[in-house]
Structures are given as structure tokens and as C-alpha cells.
Amino acid sequence: VYGLLARMYLYMENWQKAIDYASLVIDSTSLSEGQDYLDMFLKIENDDESLFKLNGNLKTPYLNKFYTLEAPLAIA
């Protein structure tokens, strides 16, 4: 929740509150280093560093649309 609040205040240009909430997120957990950092992107399960993650267990062709750019179906 603190990460989302930090992002919200960042978009609202409330810099001090964005810093405050981002600091709470950073200070609340230890960060991965080296190979552990790279492995974080390959794991399907959630971990302490993920603020938002799509479920990698979902086997559907429609999730691909979240990860790729496509041309629009129609032009107005």
C-alpha cells in the first residue's frame, strides 16, 4: 500500500509525501543483490520486493497483450 501511495503522490506532484511513503517502502525490506536480483524476474511466486506482479501461472494467450505492443484494430 505504501508503494501505491508513493506513486499516487508522485503523480499529484506532492513531493514530500511521495518521498515519505517511498522511504517507508525502501526501509521496510532488504533489497536483493546480484544473481538474486536477476532471479526475481524469473520466479512465478511472489516475493518481498514485488509491489505488483501478474500471476505467471495463468496460461492464456490474452495475457500477452500486457507485455507486447500492438497496432490498433481500427483508426478513427
mmCIF file of C-alpha atoms in Angstrom:
data_model
loop_
_atom_site.group_PDB
_atom_site.id
_atom_site.type_symbol
_atom_site.label_atom_id
_atom_site.label_comp_id
_atom_site.label_asym_id
_atom_site.label_seq_id
_atom_site.Cartn_x
_atom_site.Cartn_y
_atom_site.Cartn_z
ATOM 1 C CA VAL A 1 0.000 0.000 0.000
ATOM 2 C CA TYR A 2 2.838 2.402 0.794
ATOM 3 C CA GLY A 3 4.276 1.871 -2.684
ATOM 4 C CA LEU A 4 0.974 2.735 -4.311
ATOM 5 C CA LEU A 5 0.612 5.806 -2.112
ATOM 6 C CA ALA A 6 4.126 6.922 -3.037
ATOM 7 C CA ARG A 7 3.272 6.569 -6.739
ATOM 8 C CA MET A 8 -0.027 8.430 -6.289
ATOM 9 C CA TYR A 9 1.626 11.364 -4.521
ATOM 10 C CA LEU A 10 4.340 11.406 -7.173
ATOM 11 C CA TYR A 11 1.725 11.841 -9.908
ATOM 12 C CA MET A 12 -0.003 14.507 -7.810
ATOM 13 C CA GLU A 13 3.374 16.302 -7.514
ATOM 14 C CA ASN A 14 3.197 16.178 -3.719
ATOM 15 C CA TRP A 15 6.928 15.556 -3.483
ATOM 16 C CA GLN A 16 7.297 15.374 0.292
ATOM 17 C CA LYS A 17 4.573 12.759 0.780
ATOM 18 C CA ALA A 18 5.950 10.791 -2.195
ATOM 19 C CA ILE A 19 9.370 10.764 -0.518
ATOM 20 C CA ASP A 20 7.875 9.823 2.858
ATOM 21 C CA TYR A 21 5.934 6.823 1.541
ATOM 22 C CA ALA A 22 8.719 5.683 -0.784
ATOM 23 C CA SER A 23 11.102 5.770 2.183
ATOM 24 C CA LEU A 24 8.710 3.580 4.175
ATOM 25 C CA VAL A 25 8.767 1.014 1.358
ATOM 26 C CA ILE A 26 12.546 1.089 0.978
ATOM 27 C CA ASP A 27 13.191 0.868 4.718
ATOM 28 C CA SER A 28 10.698 -1.954 5.306
ATOM 29 C CA THR A 29 12.591 -4.684 3.428
ATOM 30 C CA SER A 30 16.083 -5.673 2.412
ATOM 31 C CA LEU A 31 16.860 -5.471 -1.295
ATOM 32 C CA SER A 32 18.245 -8.291 -3.419
ATOM 33 C CA GLU A 33 21.708 -8.081 -4.902
ATOM 34 C CA GLY A 34 23.426 -9.675 -7.880
ATOM 35 C CA GLN A 35 22.062 -13.010 -9.046
ATOM 36 C CA ASP A 36 19.182 -12.907 -6.546
ATOM 37 C CA TYR A 37 18.034 -9.698 -8.231
ATOM 38 C CA LEU A 38 18.076 -11.323 -11.675
ATOM 39 C CA ASP A 39 16.296 -14.448 -10.397
ATOM 40 C CA MET A 40 13.491 -12.293 -9.009
ATOM 41 C CA PHE A 41 12.200 -11.723 -12.562
ATOM 42 C CA LEU A 42 12.158 -15.438 -13.382
ATOM 43 C CA LYS A 43 10.224 -16.635 -10.336
ATOM 44 C CA ILE A 44 6.471 -17.043 -10.589
ATOM 45 C CA GLU A 45 5.749 -16.840 -6.868
ATOM 46 C CA ASN A 46 5.529 -13.534 -5.020
ATOM 47 C CA ASP A 47 8.439 -12.234 -3.023
ATOM 48 C CA ASP A 48 9.088 -9.362 -0.621
ATOM 49 C CA GLU A 49 10.333 -6.969 -3.311
ATOM 50 C CA SER A 50 7.350 -7.240 -5.649
ATOM 51 C CA LEU A 51 4.897 -4.391 -5.324
ATOM 52 C CA PHE A 52 2.734 -5.572 -8.217
ATOM 53 C CA LYS A 53 3.087 -8.773 -10.215
ATOM 54 C CA LEU A 54 0.886 -10.555 -12.739
ATOM 55 C CA ASN A 55 0.205 -14.183 -11.946
ATOM 56 C CA GLY A 56 2.632 -16.222 -14.046
ATOM 57 C CA ASN A 57 0.552 -19.375 -13.576
ATOM 58 C CA LEU A 58 -2.231 -18.094 -15.799
ATOM 59 C CA LYS A 59 -1.962 -19.935 -19.104
ATOM 60 C CA THR A 60 -3.887 -17.786 -21.542
ATOM 61 C CA PRO A 61 -2.926 -16.111 -24.818
ATOM 62 C CA TYR A 62 -4.643 -12.916 -23.697
ATOM 63 C CA LEU A 63 -2.000 -12.036 -21.086
ATOM 64 C CA ASN A 64 0.446 -11.465 -23.931
ATOM 65 C CA LYS A 65 -1.316 -8.174 -24.651
ATOM 66 C CA PHE A 66 0.019 -6.794 -21.355
ATOM 67 C CA TYR A 67 3.596 -7.406 -22.423
ATOM 68 C CA THR A 68 3.630 -6.505 -26.128
ATOM 69 C CA LEU A 69 2.794 -3.523 -28.243
ATOM 70 C CA GLU A 70 0.156 -3.969 -30.893
ATOM 71 C CA ALA A 71 -1.202 -1.825 -33.667
ATOM 72 C CA PRO A 72 -4.744 -0.587 -33.032
ATOM 73 C CA LEU A 73 -7.562 -2.621 -34.556
ATOM 74 C CA ALA A 74 -9.138 0.484 -36.094
ATOM 75 C CA ILE A 75 -8.113 4.017 -36.858
ATOM 76 C CA ALA A 76 -10.597 6.812 -36.173
#
